[in-house]
JSON list of C-alpha atoms in Angstrom, two decimals:
[
{"chain": "R", "resi": 1, "resn": "MET", "atom": "CA", "xyz": [-100.87, 18.10, 155.12]},
{"chain": "R", "resi": 2, "resn": "ASN", "atom": "CA", "xyz": [-99.96, 15.72, 157.91]},
{"chain": "R", "resi": 3, "resn": "PRO", "atom": "CA", "xyz": [-96.26, 14.82, 157.52]},
{"chain": "R", "resi": 4, "resn": "LEU", "atom": "CA", "xyz": [-96.37, 11.68, 159.65]},
{"chain": "R", "resi": 5, "resn": "ALA", "atom": "CA", "xyz": [-99.40, 10.32, 157.80]},
{"chain": "R", "resi": 6, "resn": "THR", "atom": "CA", "xyz": [-97.68, 11.06, 154.48]},
{"chain": "R", "resi": 7, "resn": "VAL", "atom": "CA", "xyz": [-94.53, 9.17, 155.45]},
{"chain": "R", "resi": 8, "resn": "LEU", "atom": "CA", "xyz": [-96.55, 6.22, 156.74]},
{"chain": "R", "resi": 9, "resn": "ALA", "atom": "CA", "xyz": [-98.71, 6.14, 153.59]},
{"chain": "R", "resi": 10, "resn": "LEU", "atom": "CA", "xyz": [-95.63, 6.14, 151.35]},
{"chain": "R", "resi": 11, "resn": "ALA", "atom": "CA", "xyz": [-94.02, 3.36, 153.38]},
{"chain": "R", "resi": 12, "resn": "LEU", "atom": "CA", "xyz": [-97.23, 1.32, 153.21]},
{"chain": "R", "resi": 13, "resn": "ALA", "atom": "CA", "xyz": [-97.50, 1.86, 149.44]},
{"chain": "R", "resi": 14, "resn": "ALA", "atom": "CA", "xyz": [-93.89, 0.72, 148.93]},
{"chain": "R", "resi": 15, "resn": "TRP", "atom": "CA", "xyz": [-94.51, -2.35, 151.10]},
{"chain": "R", "resi": 16, "resn": "ALA", "atom": "CA", "xyz": [-97.70, -3.18, 149.16]},
{"chain": "R", "resi": 17, "resn": "LEU", "atom": "CA", "xyz": [-95.94, -2.84, 145.80]},
{"chain": "R", "resi": 18, "resn": "ALA", "atom": "CA", "xyz": [-93.05, -5.06, 146.88]},
{"chain": "R", "resi": 19, "resn": "ASP", "atom": "CA", "xyz": [-95.46, -7.61, 148.35]},
{"chain": "R", "resi": 20, "resn": "ALA", "atom": "CA", "xyz": [-97.56, -7.62, 145.17]},
{"chain": "R", "resi": 21, "resn": "LEU", "atom": "CA", "xyz": [-94.45, -8.28, 143.07]},
{"chain": "R", "resi": 22, "resn": "LEU", "atom": "CA", "xyz": [-93.40, -11.10, 145.39]},
{"chain": "R", "resi": 23, "resn": "LEU", "atom": "CA", "xyz": [-96.91, -12.55, 145.23]},
{"chain": "R", "resi": 24, "resn": "LEU", "atom": "CA", "xyz": [-96.22, -13.47, 141.61]},
{"chain": "R", "resi": 25, "resn": "ARG", "atom": "CA", "xyz": [-93.47, -15.80, 142.90]},
{"chain": "R", "resi": 26, "resn": "ARG", "atom": "CA", "xyz": [-95.70, -17.05, 145.76]},
{"chain": "R", "resi": 27, "resn": "GLU", "atom": "CA", "xyz": [-93.55, -15.31, 148.36]},
{"chain": "R", "resi": 28, "resn": "ALA", "atom": "CA", "xyz": [-94.26, -12.58, 150.88]},
{"chain": "R", "resi": 29, "resn": "LEU", "atom": "CA", "xyz": [-92.45, -9.88, 152.82]},
{"chain": "R", "resi": 30, "resn": "ALA", "atom": "CA", "xyz": [-91.88, -10.39, 156.51]},
{"chain": "R", "resi": 31, "resn": "LEU", "atom": "CA", "xyz": [-90.54, -7.95, 159.06]},
{"chain": "R", "resi": 32, "resn": "GLU", "atom": "CA", "xyz": [-88.69, -9.39, 162.02]},
{"chain": "R", "resi": 33, "resn": "ILE", "atom": "CA", "xyz": [-86.82, -7.19, 164.47]},
{"chain": "R", "resi": 34, "resn": "GLY", "atom": "CA", "xyz": [-84.92, -7.95, 167.62]},
{"chain": "R", "resi": 35, "resn": "PRO", "atom": "CA", "xyz": [-86.00, -6.87, 171.09]},
{"chain": "R", "resi": 36, "resn": "SER", "atom": "CA", "xyz": [-83.50, -4.01, 171.33]},
{"chain": "R", "resi": 37, "resn": "LEU", "atom": "CA", "xyz": [-84.48, -2.55, 167.94]},
{"chain": "R", "resi": 38, "resn": "GLY", "atom": "CA", "xyz": [-88.16, -2.97, 168.82]},
{"chain": "R", "resi": 39, "resn": "ARG", "atom": "CA", "xyz": [-87.62, -1.04, 172.05]},
{"chain": "R", "resi": 40, "resn": "ALA", "atom": "CA", "xyz": [-85.73, 1.69, 170.19]},
{"chain": "R", "resi": 41, "resn": "LEU", "atom": "CA", "xyz": [-88.51, 2.02, 167.61]},
{"chain": "R", "resi": 42, "resn": "ARG", "atom": "CA", "xyz": [-91.14, 2.36, 170.35]},
{"chain": "R", "resi": 43, "resn": "VAL", "atom": "CA", "xyz": [-89.06, 5.02, 172.10]},
{"chain": "R", "resi": 44, "resn": "LEU", "atom": "CA", "xyz": [-88.54, 6.85, 168.79]},
{"chain": "R", "resi": 45, "resn": "ALA", "atom": "CA", "xyz": [-92.27, 6.76, 168.02]},
{"chain": "R", "resi": 46, "resn": "VAL", "atom": "CA", "xyz": [-93.12, 8.99, 171.00]},
{"chain": "R", "resi": 47, "resn": "PRO", "atom": "CA", "xyz": [-91.15, 12.10, 169.90]},
{"chain": "R", "resi": 48, "resn": "LEU", "atom": "CA", "xyz": [-92.24, 11.57, 166.29]},
{"chain": "R", "resi": 49, "resn": "ILE", "atom": "CA", "xyz": [-95.91, 11.58, 167.27]},
{"chain": "R", "resi": 50, "resn": "LEU", "atom": "CA", "xyz": [-95.49, 14.52, 169.65]},
{"chain": "R", "resi": 51, "resn": "GLY", "atom": "CA", "xyz": [-93.55, 16.47, 167.01]},
{"chain": "R", "resi": 52, "resn": "ASN", "atom": "CA", "xyz": [-96.26, 15.74, 164.46]},
{"chain": "R", "resi": 53, "resn": "TRP", "atom": "CA", "xyz": [-98.97, 16.96, 166.83]},
{"chain": "R", "resi": 54, "resn": "LEU", "atom": "CA", "xyz": [-96.98, 20.11, 167.55]},
{"chain": "R", "resi": 55, "resn": "TYR", "atom": "CA", "xyz": [-96.55, 20.71, 163.81]},
{"chain": "R", "resi": 56, "resn": "LEU", "atom": "CA", "xyz": [-100.29, 20.36, 163.27]},
{"chain": "R", "resi": 57, "resn": "LEU", "atom": "CA", "xyz": [-101.24, 22.53, 166.27]},
{"chain": "R", "resi": 58, "resn": "LEU", "atom": "CA", "xyz": [-98.93, 25.35, 165.22]},
{"chain": "R", "resi": 59, "resn": "GLY", "atom": "CA", "xyz": [-100.25, 25.23, 161.68]},
{"chain": "R", "resi": 60, "resn": "VAL", "atom": "CA", "xyz": [-96.80, 25.31, 160.11]},
{"chain": "R", "resi": 61, "resn": "ARG", "atom": "CA", "xyz": [-97.03, 25.73, 156.37]}
]
């Protein structure tokens, strides 16, 4: 199983559930981040993706 895809799917499911509950009150979730946090998240994404590829290539079980 792909660990990065699993984490992203769980995060998306949680977001969808929260957004569906807020829809009843005619509200919605919004994600706003500052420039420094955005830069940090982009930098963090690279080792996460590379680590995920390495995990999949090595066939770790």
